[in-house]
Each structure stands twice: as structure tokens, then as C-alpha cells.
Coordinates of C-alpha atoms in Angstrom, one line a residue:
Chain C
X248 CA -38.8 83.3 187.0
X249 CA -36.8 83.5 183.8
X250 CA -39.4 85.9 182.2
X251 CA -39.3 88.1 185.2
X252 CA -35.6 88.4 185.0
X253 CA -35.7 89.2 181.3
X254 CA -38.2 92.0 181.9
X255 CA -36.3 93.1 185.0
X256 CA -33.0 93.4 183.0
X257 CA -34.7 95.3 180.2
X258 CA -36.3 97.8 182.6
X259 CA -33.2 98.2 184.7
X260 CA -30.9 98.7 181.8
X261 CA -33.4 101.2 180.4
X262 CA -33.1 103.4 183.5
X263 CA -29.4 103.7 182.7
X264 CA -29.9 104.1 179.0
X265 CA -31.6 107.4 179.7
X266 CA -30.5 110.1 182.1
X267 CA -33.3 109.1 184.4
X268 CA -31.3 106.8 186.7
X269 CA -28.4 109.2 187.0
X270 CA -30.6 112.2 187.7
X271 CA -32.6 110.2 190.2
X272 CA -29.7 108.9 192.1
X273 CA -27.9 112.3 192.2
X274 CA -31.0 114.1 193.4
X275 CA -31.6 111.4 196.0
X276 CA -28.1 111.7 197.3
X277 CA -28.1 115.5 197.4
X278 CA -31.5 115.7 199.2
X279 CA -30.4 113.0 201.6
X280 CA -27.3 115.1 202.4
X281 CA -29.4 118.2 203.0
X282 CA -31.9 116.4 205.2
X283 CA -29.2 114.6 207.3
X284 CA -26.7 117.4 207.8
X285 CA -28.8 120.6 207.7
X286 CA -32.1 119.5 209.1
X287 CA -31.1 116.5 211.0
X288 CA -28.2 118.1 212.8
X289 CA -26.0 115.1 212.2
X290 CA -22.9 116.7 213.8
X291 CA -24.6 118.7 216.5
X292 CA -26.2 115.6 218.0
X293 CA -22.8 114.2 218.8
X294 CA -23.9 110.7 218.5
X295 CA -22.4 108.0 216.3
X296 CA -25.5 106.7 214.6
X297 CA -27.5 107.4 211.5
X298 CA -30.9 108.2 213.0
X299 CA -31.1 111.6 211.5
X300 CA -30.3 110.1 208.1
X301 CA -33.0 107.4 208.3
X302 CA -35.7 109.3 210.0
X303 CA -36.1 111.6 207.0
X304 CA -36.5 108.8 204.5
X305 CA -40.3 108.5 204.6
X306 CA -40.5 112.2 203.6
X307 CA -37.8 111.9 201.0
X308 CA -39.5 108.8 199.5
X309 CA -42.8 110.7 199.5
X310 CA -41.6 112.6 196.4
X311 CA -38.7 110.5 195.0
X312 CA -40.5 107.2 194.8
X313 CA -43.6 108.4 193.0
X314 CA -41.4 110.1 190.5
X315 CA -39.8 106.7 189.8
X316 CA -43.0 104.8 189.8
X317 CA -45.2 107.1 187.8
X318 CA -44.0 105.9 184.4
X319 CA -44.1 102.1 185.2
X320 CA -47.4 101.5 183.5
X321 CA -48.7 104.9 182.4
X322 CA -46.0 105.1 179.7
X323 CA -46.6 101.6 178.5
X324 CA -50.2 102.5 177.9
X325 CA -49.6 105.9 176.4
X326 CA -47.1 104.5 173.9
X327 CA -49.1 101.4 173.2
X328 CA -46.1 99.1 174.1
X329 CA -48.4 97.5 176.7
X330 CA -50.0 95.7 173.8
X331 CA -46.7 94.5 172.6
X332 CA -45.5 93.4 176.1
X333 CA -48.7 91.6 177.0
X334 CA -49.0 89.7 173.7
X335 CA -45.5 88.2 174.2
X336 CA -45.6 84.7 175.7
X337 CA -45.5 85.9 179.3
X338 CA -48.1 86.1 182.1
X339 CA -49.2 89.5 183.5
X340 CA -47.5 88.9 186.8
X341 CA -44.2 88.4 185.1
X342 CA -44.5 91.9 183.8
X343 CA -45.8 93.4 187.0
X344 CA -43.0 91.8 189.1
X345 CA -40.2 92.4 186.6
X346 CA -41.0 96.1 186.3
X347 CA -41.5 96.6 190.1
X348 CA -38.2 94.7 190.8
X349 CA -36.3 96.9 188.4
X350 CA -37.5 100.1 190.0
X351 CA -36.9 98.7 193.5
X352 CA -33.4 97.7 192.5
X353 CA -32.7 101.2 191.4
X354 CA -33.9 102.4 194.8
X355 CA -31.4 99.9 196.2
X356 CA -28.6 101.3 194.1
X357 CA -29.5 104.8 195.3
X358 CA -29.4 103.6 198.9
X359 CA -26.1 101.8 198.5
X360 CA -24.6 104.9 197.1
X361 CA -25.3 106.7 200.4
X362 CA -22.4 104.7 201.8
X363 CA -20.1 107.7 202.3
X364 CA -22.3 108.7 205.2
X365 CA -21.8 105.3 206.8
X366 CA -18.1 105.7 206.2
X367 CA -18.3 109.1 207.9
X368 CA -20.1 107.9 210.9
X369 CA -17.6 105.0 211.3
X370 CA -14.7 107.5 211.0
X371 CA -16.1 109.8 213.6
X372 CA -17.2 107.3 216.2
X373 CA -18.1 103.7 216.8
X374 CA -21.7 103.1 215.7
X375 CA -23.5 99.9 215.9
X376 CA -23.2 98.7 212.3
X377 CA -25.8 96.0 212.9
X378 CA -28.4 98.7 213.7
X379 CA -27.3 100.6 210.6
X380 CA -27.6 97.5 208.3
X381 CA -31.1 96.8 209.7
X382 CA -32.2 100.3 209.1
X383 CA -30.9 100.2 205.6
X384 CA -33.0 97.1 205.0
X385 CA -36.0 98.6 206.6
X386 CA -35.7 101.8 204.5
X387 CA -35.4 99.7 201.3
X388 CA -38.5 97.7 202.3
X389 CA -40.4 100.9 202.9
X390 CA -39.4 102.3 199.5
X391 CA -40.8 99.0 198.1
X392 CA -44.1 99.8 199.8
X393 CA -44.2 103.2 198.2
X394 CA -43.2 101.8 194.8
X395 CA -46.0 99.2 195.0
X396 CA -48.5 101.9 195.5
X397 CA -47.0 103.8 192.6
X398 CA -47.2 100.7 190.4
X399 CA -50.9 100.5 191.0
X400 CA -51.5 104.2 190.6
X401 CA -49.5 104.2 187.4
X402 CA -51.7 101.5 186.0
X403 CA -54.8 103.5 186.5
X404 CA -53.9 106.2 184.0
X405 CA -52.1 107.0 180.8
X406 CA -50.9 110.2 182.2
X407 CA -47.8 109.9 184.3
X408 CA -48.3 113.3 186.0
X409 CA -51.7 112.1 187.3
X410 CA -50.0 108.9 188.4
X411 CA -47.5 110.9 190.3
X412 CA -50.0 113.1 192.1
X413 CA -52.2 110.0 193.0
X414 CA -49.1 108.2 194.3
X415 CA -47.9 111.1 196.4
X416 CA -51.3 111.5 197.9
X417 CA -51.7 107.9 198.8
X418 CA -48.2 107.6 200.2
X419 CA -48.9 110.6 202.3
X420 CA -52.0 109.0 203.7
X421 CA -50.0 105.9 204.6
X422 CA -47.3 108.0 206.3
X423 CA -49.7 110.0 208.5
X424 CA -51.9 107.1 209.4
X425 CA -49.3 106.0 211.9
X426 CA -48.3 109.4 213.1
X427 CA -49.0 110.4 216.7
X428 CA -50.7 113.6 215.7
X429 CA -53.4 111.7 213.9
X430 CA -53.7 108.9 216.4
X431 CA -54.1 111.4 219.3
X432 CA -56.9 113.1 217.6
X433 CA -59.1 110.0 217.8
X434 CA -62.0 110.5 220.3
X435 CA -61.8 108.6 223.6
X436 CA -64.8 106.4 222.9
X437 CA -63.2 104.6 220.0
X438 CA -61.8 101.3 221.3
X439 CA -58.0 101.2 221.6
X440 CA -58.1 98.0 219.4
X441 CA -59.4 100.0 216.5
X442 CA -56.9 102.8 216.9
X443 CA -54.1 100.2 217.1
X444 CA -55.1 98.3 214.0
X445 CA -55.5 101.6 212.2
X446 CA -52.1 102.7 213.3
X447 CA -50.7 99.3 212.2
X448 CA -51.4 100.2 208.6
X449 CA -49.2 103.2 208.8
X450 CA -45.6 103.2 207.5
X451 CA -44.2 105.1 210.4
X452 CA -45.4 102.6 212.9
X453 CA -43.3 99.9 211.3
X454 CA -40.5 102.1 210.1
X455 CA -39.8 103.8 213.4
X456 CA -38.6 100.7 215.1
X457 CA -36.8 99.4 212.0
X458 CA -34.9 102.7 211.6
X459 CA -33.7 102.2 215.2
X460 CA -32.3 98.9 214.1
X461 CA -35.1 96.7 215.6
X462 CA -35.7 94.4 212.7
X463 CA -38.9 92.7 213.8
X464 CA -40.3 89.9 211.7
X465 CA -43.8 91.5 211.9
X466 CA -42.5 94.7 210.4
X467 CA -40.9 92.9 207.6
X468 CA -44.0 90.9 207.1
X469 CA -46.1 94.0 207.0
X470 CA -44.0 95.5 204.2
X471 CA -44.0 92.2 202.4
X472 CA -47.8 91.8 202.5
X473 CA -48.2 95.5 201.7
X474 CA -46.1 95.2 198.6
X475 CA -47.8 92.0 197.5
X476 CA -51.3 93.5 198.0
X477 CA -50.5 96.6 195.9
X478 CA -48.8 94.6 193.2
X479 CA -51.8 92.3 193.0
X480 CA -54.0 95.3 192.7
X481 CA -51.7 96.6 189.9
X482 CA -52.4 93.4 188.0
X483 CA -56.1 93.7 188.5
X484 CA -56.1 97.4 187.4
X485 CA -54.0 96.6 184.3
X486 CA -56.4 93.8 183.4
X487 CA -59.4 96.1 183.6
X488 CA -57.8 99.2 182.0
X489 CA -55.6 97.8 179.3
X490 CA -58.1 98.1 176.6
X491 CA -58.8 101.8 177.1
Chain K
X184 CA -55.3 76.5 161.9
X185 CA -57.2 79.3 163.7
X186 CA -60.8 78.6 164.6
X187 CA -62.8 81.5 165.9
X188 CA -66.3 80.6 167.0
X189 CA -69.1 82.9 168.0
X190 CA -66.9 85.7 169.2
X191 CA -68.8 88.5 170.8
X192 CA -67.1 91.6 172.4
X193 CA -68.8 94.6 173.9
X194 CA -67.3 97.8 175.2
X195 CA -69.5 99.4 177.8
X196 CA -72.7 99.5 175.7
X197 CA -71.5 99.2 172.1
X198 CA -71.2 95.8 170.5
X199 CA -67.9 95.6 168.7
X200 CA -67.9 92.0 167.6
X201 CA -71.2 90.3 167.0
X202 CA -71.1 86.5 167.0
X203 CA -68.1 86.4 164.6
X204 CA -67.0 83.0 163.4
X205 CA -64.1 82.3 161.1
X206 CA -61.7 79.5 160.3
X207 CA -58.3 80.3 158.8
X208 CA -56.3 77.4 157.3
X209 CA -52.5 77.0 157.1
X210 CA -51.1 78.6 153.9
X211 CA -53.7 81.3 153.8
X212 CA -52.9 85.0 153.7
X213 CA -56.1 86.5 154.9
X214 CA -56.9 90.1 154.3
X215 CA -59.1 91.4 157.1
X216 CA -61.0 94.4 155.7
X217 CA -63.5 96.8 157.2
X218 CA -64.1 100.4 157.7
X219 CA -62.5 102.1 160.8
X220 CA -64.3 100.9 163.9
X221 CA -65.6 97.7 162.3
X222 CA -63.8 95.5 164.8
X223 CA -60.6 94.6 163.0
X224 CA -58.2 95.6 165.7
X225 CA -60.4 94.2 168.4
X226 CA -60.4 90.8 166.7
X227 CA -56.6 91.0 166.4
X228 CA -56.3 91.9 170.1
X229 CA -58.5 89.0 171.2
X230 CA -56.6 86.6 168.9
X231 CA -53.4 87.6 170.6
X232 CA -54.8 87.3 174.0
X233 CA -54.5 91.0 174.8
X234 CA -58.2 91.4 175.3
X235 CA -60.7 88.7 176.3
X236 CA -64.0 88.2 174.5
X237 CA -67.3 88.3 176.3
X238 CA -68.4 85.2 174.5
X239 CA -67.0 82.7 172.1
X240 CA -63.9 80.5 171.8
X241 CA -60.7 80.7 169.9
X242 CA -58.6 77.7 169.1
X243 CA -55.1 78.0 167.5
X244 CA -53.7 74.7 166.2
X245 CA -56.2 72.9 168.4
X246 CA -55.2 74.7 171.6
X247 CA -57.7 76.8 173.4
X248 CA -56.6 80.4 173.7
X249 CA -58.2 81.0 177.1
X250 CA -56.7 78.0 178.9
X251 CA -53.3 77.9 177.2
X252 CA -52.7 81.6 176.6
X253 CA -48.9 81.5 176.9
X254 CA -48.6 78.4 174.6
X255 CA -50.8 80.0 172.0
X256 CA -48.9 83.3 172.2
X257 CA -45.7 81.4 171.5
X258 CA -47.1 80.4 168.1
X259 CA -48.1 83.9 167.2
X260 CA -46.1 86.8 165.9
X261 CA -47.9 90.1 166.2
X262 CA -47.5 93.6 164.9
X263 CA -49.9 95.8 166.8
X264 CA -51.5 98.8 165.2
X265 CA -49.0 101.6 164.9
X266 CA -46.1 99.3 165.5
X267 CA -45.3 100.3 169.1
X268 CA -41.8 99.7 170.5
X269 CA -39.6 101.0 173.3
X270 CA -38.3 104.2 171.8
X271 CA -35.4 104.5 174.3
X272 CA -33.9 101.2 173.3
X273 CA -31.6 100.7 170.4
X274 CA -32.9 98.4 167.6
X275 CA -30.4 95.7 168.6
X276 CA -31.2 95.7 172.3
X277 CA -34.9 95.8 171.6
X278 CA -34.6 92.7 169.4
X279 CA -32.5 91.0 172.0
X280 CA -35.2 91.6 174.6
X281 CA -37.9 90.1 172.3
X282 CA -35.6 87.3 171.3
X283 CA -34.9 86.4 174.9
X284 CA -38.6 86.4 175.8
X285 CA -39.1 84.2 172.7
X286 CA -36.7 81.7 174.3
X287 CA -33.5 82.3 172.3
X288 CA -30.1 82.5 174.0
X289 CA -26.4 83.1 173.2
X290 CA -25.3 82.4 169.6
X291 CA -28.7 81.3 168.4
X292 CA -30.1 84.6 169.6
X293 CA -27.6 86.7 167.7
X294 CA -28.1 84.5 164.7
X295 CA -31.8 85.1 164.7
X296 CA -31.4 88.8 165.3
X297 CA -28.9 89.1 162.4
X298 CA -31.1 87.0 160.1
X299 CA -34.3 89.0 160.9
X300 CA -32.6 92.4 160.7
X301 CA -31.3 91.4 157.3
X302 CA -34.7 90.4 156.2
X303 CA -36.2 93.8 157.0
X304 CA -33.1 95.6 156.0
X305 CA -32.3 97.2 159.4
X306 CA -28.7 96.3 159.9
X307 CA -27.6 99.8 159.1
X308 CA -29.5 101.4 162.0
X309 CA -29.2 98.6 164.5
X310 CA -27.3 100.7 167.0
X311 CA -29.7 103.7 166.8
X312 CA -32.3 104.4 169.4
X313 CA -35.7 103.4 167.9
X314 CA -37.2 106.8 168.6
X315 CA -34.7 108.5 166.3
X316 CA -35.8 106.3 163.3
X317 CA -38.2 107.3 160.6
X318 CA -41.7 105.9 160.5
X319 CA -40.8 103.3 157.8
X320 CA -37.9 102.0 159.9
X321 CA -40.0 101.9 163.0
X322 CA -42.6 99.8 161.2
X323 CA -39.8 97.5 160.1
X324 CA -38.6 97.1 163.7
X325 CA -42.2 96.1 164.5
X326 CA -42.2 93.6 161.8
X327 CA -38.8 92.2 162.8
X328 CA -39.9 91.6 166.4
X329 CA -43.0 89.8 165.0
X330 CA -41.1 87.4 162.9
X331 CA -38.0 86.8 165.1
X332 CA -39.2 83.4 166.2
X333 CA -40.4 82.3 162.8
X334 CA -44.0 82.1 164.0
X335 CA -46.6 79.7 162.5
X336 CA -49.1 82.5 162.7
X337 CA -48.4 86.1 161.8
X338 CA -50.9 88.8 162.7
X339 CA -50.2 92.2 161.2
X340 CA -52.4 95.1 162.1
X341 CA -52.1 97.7 159.3
X342 CA -48.6 96.8 158.4
X343 CA -48.1 99.3 155.7
X344 CA -50.0 102.2 157.2
X345 CA -48.1 105.5 156.8
X346 CA -45.4 104.0 154.6
X347 CA -44.3 105.5 151.3
X348 CA -45.1 103.6 148.1
X349 CA -41.6 102.0 147.9
X350 CA -41.7 100.9 151.5
X351 CA -45.2 99.5 151.0
X352 CA -43.9 97.4 148.1
X353 CA -41.0 96.1 150.2
X354 CA -43.2 95.2 153.1
X355 CA -45.7 93.4 150.8
X356 CA -42.9 91.5 149.2
X357 CA -41.6 90.5 152.6
X358 CA -45.0 89.3 153.7
X359 CA -45.4 87.3 150.5
X360 CA -42.0 85.7 151.1
X361 CA -42.8 84.9 154.7
X362 CA -46.2 83.5 154.1
X363 CA -45.2 80.0 153.0
X364 CA -46.7 77.3 155.2
X365 CA -48.0 79.9 157.6
X366 CA -51.1 81.6 158.5
X367 CA -50.9 85.3 157.9
X368 CA -53.7 87.7 158.8
X369 CA -53.4 91.3 157.7
X370 CA -55.8 93.8 158.9
X371 CA -56.0 96.8 156.5
X372 CA -58.1 99.3 154.9
X373 CA -55.8 99.6 151.9
X374 CA -57.7 97.5 149.3
X375 CA -54.9 97.2 146.8
X376 CA -52.9 95.4 149.5
X377 CA -55.5 92.7 149.5
X378 CA -55.4 92.2 145.8
X379 CA -51.6 92.1 145.8
X380 CA -50.8 89.8 148.8
X381 CA -53.9 88.0 150.0
X382 CA -55.3 84.7 149.0
X383 CA -58.5 85.3 150.8
X384 CA -60.4 88.4 151.9
X385 CA -62.9 88.8 154.7
X386 CA -64.8 92.1 155.0
X387 CA -66.3 92.9 158.3
X388 CA -68.7 95.6 159.2
X389 CA -70.2 96.4 162.5
X390 CA -68.7 93.3 164.0
X391 CA -70.1 90.9 161.5
X392 CA -68.6 89.2 158.4
X393 CA -70.3 90.6 155.3
X394 CA -68.1 89.0 152.7
X395 CA -65.6 86.1 152.5
X396 CA -63.8 84.8 149.4
X397 CA -60.7 85.2 147.3
X398 CA -60.0 88.7 146.2
X399 CA -61.1 87.8 142.6
X400 CA -64.4 86.4 143.9
X401 CA -65.1 89.6 145.8
X402 CA -64.2 91.7 142.8
X403 CA -66.7 89.8 140.7
X404 CA -69.4 90.9 143.1
X405 CA -68.9 94.4 141.8
X406 CA -71.5 95.9 139.6
X407 CA -68.8 96.9 137.2
X408 CA -67.3 93.5 136.9
X409 CA -67.3 92.5 133.2
X410 CA -68.7 95.9 132.1
X411 CA -67.4 97.3 128.9
X412 CA -65.8 100.7 128.8
X413 CA -65.8 102.5 125.5
X414 CA -64.0 105.8 124.7
X415 CA -64.7 107.5 121.5
X416 CA -62.8 110.0 119.4
X417 CA -65.8 112.3 119.0
X418 CA -69.4 112.4 120.4
X419 CA -71.6 109.6 119.1
X420 CA -74.8 108.1 120.5
X421 CA -74.3 104.4 120.9
X422 CA -77.5 103.6 122.7
X423 CA -79.5 102.9 119.6
X424 CA -77.0 100.5 118.1
X425 CA -76.8 98.6 121.4
X426 CA -80.5 97.7 121.2
X427 CA -79.4 94.7 119.3
X428 CA -77.8 93.2 122.4
X429 CA -79.7 90.2 123.8
X430 CA -78.4 90.7 127.3
X431 CA -80.0 93.1 129.8
X432 CA -77.8 96.1 130.2
X433 CA -77.6 99.7 131.2
X434 CA -75.5 102.5 129.8
X435 CA -73.6 105.0 131.9
X436 CA -71.8 108.0 130.4
X437 CA -68.3 108.8 131.5
X438 CA -67.3 112.4 131.5
X439 CA -68.6 114.1 128.3
X440 CA -70.7 112.3 125.8
X441 CA -67.8 110.5 124.1
X442 CA -67.3 107.9 126.9
X443 CA -69.6 105.1 128.0
X444 CA -69.7 102.2 130.3
X445 CA -72.0 99.3 129.3
X446 CA -73.0 97.4 132.4
X447 CA -74.6 94.0 132.2
X448 CA -77.5 93.7 134.7
X449 CA -76.6 90.1 135.4
X450 CA -72.9 90.4 135.4
X451 CA -72.4 88.5 132.1
X452 CA -69.4 89.3 129.9
X453 CA -70.5 91.8 127.2
X454 CA -67.2 92.5 125.7
X455 CA -67.5 90.2 122.6
X456 CA -71.0 91.2 121.6
X457 CA -70.4 94.9 122.2
X458 CA -67.1 95.0 120.3
X459 CA -68.8 93.2 117.4
X460 CA -71.5 95.8 117.2
X461 CA -68.9 98.6 117.5
X462 CA -67.0 97.1 114.6
X463 CA -70.1 96.6 112.5
X464 CA -71.5 100.1 113.1
X465 CA -68.1 101.7 112.6
X466 CA -68.0 103.6 115.9
X467 CA -65.2 106.2 116.1
X468 CA -63.4 104.2 118.7
X469 CA -60.4 105.4 120.7
X470 CA -60.4 102.5 123.1
X471 CA -62.6 99.6 124.3
X472 CA -61.9 97.3 127.2
X473 CA -63.5 95.0 129.7
X474 CA -63.6 96.3 133.2
X475 CA -62.5 94.3 136.2
X476 CA -64.6 94.7 139.3
X477 CA -63.0 97.0 141.8
X478 CA -62.7 95.9 145.4
X479 CA -63.6 99.5 146.3
X480 CA -67.1 99.1 144.9
X481 CA -67.7 95.9 146.7
X482 CA -66.3 97.3 149.9
X483 CA -68.4 100.4 149.9
X484 CA -71.5 98.5 148.8
X485 CA -71.2 96.1 151.7
X486 CA -70.1 98.5 154.4
X487 CA -72.1 101.6 153.5
X488 CA -74.2 103.0 156.2
X489 CA -72.1 101.2 158.8
X490 CA -70.6 104.4 160.1

């Protein structure tokens, strides 16, 4: 635990030692605003909730999270610091978890900084703040899922642009898997069971209910297992690829 | 003590290390020599637990590397090839990170950092980002992180590569001063480094050890060890006079006909007998001296055709 926290602190502090964290957070807040107010029709709906805000998050994360995750391992391999890091008296999973946690914490910071919109909606009406809190947690969990994919893709290459493109593509796949457009296009003869289990892999299936404030333990479990699986895969990929 | 036995490492289809065995004792400063691609860095990387071998075992102070990787890594200080470090960080925050991972906290941590930065003369730039430093400074940052925990075993992969002559001297002096009661392994292809710092030299080629001994022992394997070099004031044929020599020898001309090198075929010292003849026959001598074997000769003899 101690090693993870040391690596976490280094990584997290490093985001703020460079302009990266600031640029990331600012762009995140601006695009969030555009999505919510311009595309989501926040005012026009006349409802005191944050549904337009949260429903755009999967699409916002599709580009923002890979940008954050792409450097996680690709840069370590490119600069050779991976050799320094992994010859320190730590285990590989300390490094994988510490780095992931730092990026995830930055996502958390970005999300927390969207609080003005929560203030706004509380000023204008009387929203269910429990629903909003649940949706925040769900959104953060989903960003963790995206990040975990990004961690693994970043480990596959020395080139962070390639890592970015791979991550965006895979995240896109996991978004559309649960979308009705795709699910409706399945032929009739495929058993519903298959369609359901397929849909269960998609982010939207789990996020939709969460963003409406229904914090189901199964959805939380899904994101937990999803993150764990991709981080585990990151470890395996790093182990295989570190010598190249 | 480091015990490497029967280490074999292959990358896809090329064999990088071929059944390599080596024991390094406490107090030794081992120069690990070999042409590029001979397997030096791979050996270092396996020793530090970064890569795993296909076959063979490594024990460090009795502990098996594979089963006790973290414990073994605690005993080792490692400067990877090219001295990688996190460029965005300042020297001091980088050292703090390494120090914390090495288990230091609070006052002890700052003491260690101050001490080590003093050793490698980095205090002046401690607040600068590492990426803004010159190559020599970066190398010293790499050295500082390797020695912060006063490791029993110090592995340095090309520690002076790319440094200017003064910096090389400094780094070598530092290594010498650190090497007491430790094991130091230096991988290098700069041969003068071996003669100046190492107590033992191992030459590897194509993943095998081809020579192992003190630098002096290796030098004596050179063809030119104990040869006599003669420089004359004017051209003079010495070959007839030298027929008196009892030892088997051959003569090589150096430059024009006024310089010679008399090489004993059996490596015996010819200096006394040759200089006696020179004196007696009244050669027009400018200088006469006994040649020491050069590590370069031995190195190229043993590793030629390897690339």
C-alpha cells in the first residue's frame, strides 16, 4: 500500500508540475459546459436535474480520458524510465495501481470542479441531490473504466499517439456495445440471452441507470471488475513488452 | 556475493546470453566488457530483476532473485544505460521519490538526499527540472539515485558514457571511493576505465565469458606485453645484431625504418637483453622502452568476428 501511495503521489504531483493537469481540467470544464448548456438544453428543459450534464459524459470521456491515459506507460517505455521504476524494490502491481490511481484522481478533481453546475441547479430549483451524488459517482466509475483500457493500451506501445488512437477505438466499442442501435440490429434468431449478455458489457447499459441516480450494486461491480480486468491486462502487457 | 549460474537468455531467435556463470565477491569492482550487443546490458537487466532469464539462477547474498525479487532489489543500486530519469521533476523531488521508495522518511530522508547530492556535486542545481540539465548532470542524477540507500551492490551500466574527460575523472573517483566493502559492477566499452577503477575484468562476447582476470592479467595476454620498442635517431638495421638473442622473437617496424618493436614469441621480457645489445652495438638510440600490453589488443583479439 505504501509503495502504491508513493507512486501515486509522484504521478499526481507530476500532473500539476506540468501544464497538463491545468489544461486538462480547463478543457474538461469548457466542453462540459458546451455539452450541457448548448447541446443538452439545460435551461430549455425546465427541469431541476443534471441529466443533460451526465448523459454527455460517455462521449466527453471518449476523447478526454484517452488523452490522459496515453502517456501512462508509453512515455515510461520511450524515455527508459520504466527500467528505473521496475528495478526499484516494488512489485509491478504497485506501479500499475499507483499510476492508474493518480490519473483517476485527476479525473475526480476535474469532476469535482464542475460543482458550479450543481450550485446552479440548486439555485434554480430543488433537485434530488442524492440522485446527483450517485450520478457523480457513476460518472467517475465510468471514467475509471475508460482509464483502465487506456492504461493497457498505453502499455502496448512506446508511441503515445498510437496509444491514444487504440484507446479511443476500444472505448468507442464499449460505448456502442450497449447502445440500442446496435442491439436492435441483431437478427431475431439470436437468443435474447446472448443479446443481453453482450449488452451487459457495454458502458451505457450500466451508466444509463447510474446517471439517473439508480446506484445499483451490480453496476458498481461491473465497473470494478472491468477496471480490475484491464489493469491486470496492463500488468501482463508490461511484463511481455518491457524488454522491447 | 553475486552468484550467477548457467544464465541463458534468448530474444525471439537470437541467443543473447549463453550459459553464463559468474561469481562476484564482496570488495570487487568488476569491469564488465564486451562489444556492443555482447549481452552486457541484458545481464545487468536480469541481475536487477527487470528481465527474467530463460534458464539459470541468480543468487545475491544467498537470496534467490526470482523468489525474493523485492528483497534482492533492496540491496541493489542500479544506474540503467543512458541514466533515465523523470525529466519533468526537479532533482530534489526526484531524489525524494527514490528515497521514499527506498524506505527513508522525514529527517533521515532529507539527510540522505543532502549527503548524496553533495557526493555527486548536485546541490547547485537541486531545484532545476532534470530535463533542463546537461548530460553530465543528468548522469550524476542517475548515480545519485543509485547510491541514495548506500547499496551493498552497485550496478552501473556505462556510467561515464558521453561525459567529458573531467566528468569521467570525477565519476571514476566517485566509484572508487564508493567501492569499499561493496560489490560494484561496471559495464563499459571504455577500456581505460577498467584499468583505472576495476579490480577484475570480465570480457564477454556473444553471450559467453571469453576472459576473466585482473586488468593486469588480461593485459599480459596481449601479444605486445613485454615487447621492446626502440626508436632511433637515424635509419639503422637492427635485425642482424638481434640474431644474438637466445629467445624467439619477431621484429615489426614502426613508421619509417627508424622505429622497431621487438616482440617475444613466448611473452618473455626482452628488455634487458635487447638494451644490452643496443649498448654494445652502439645503436643511434633516441628511446628504448618495454611495452605494457594494451587491453585493446586483448579485447579485439578475443571479441573479433563477434559482430
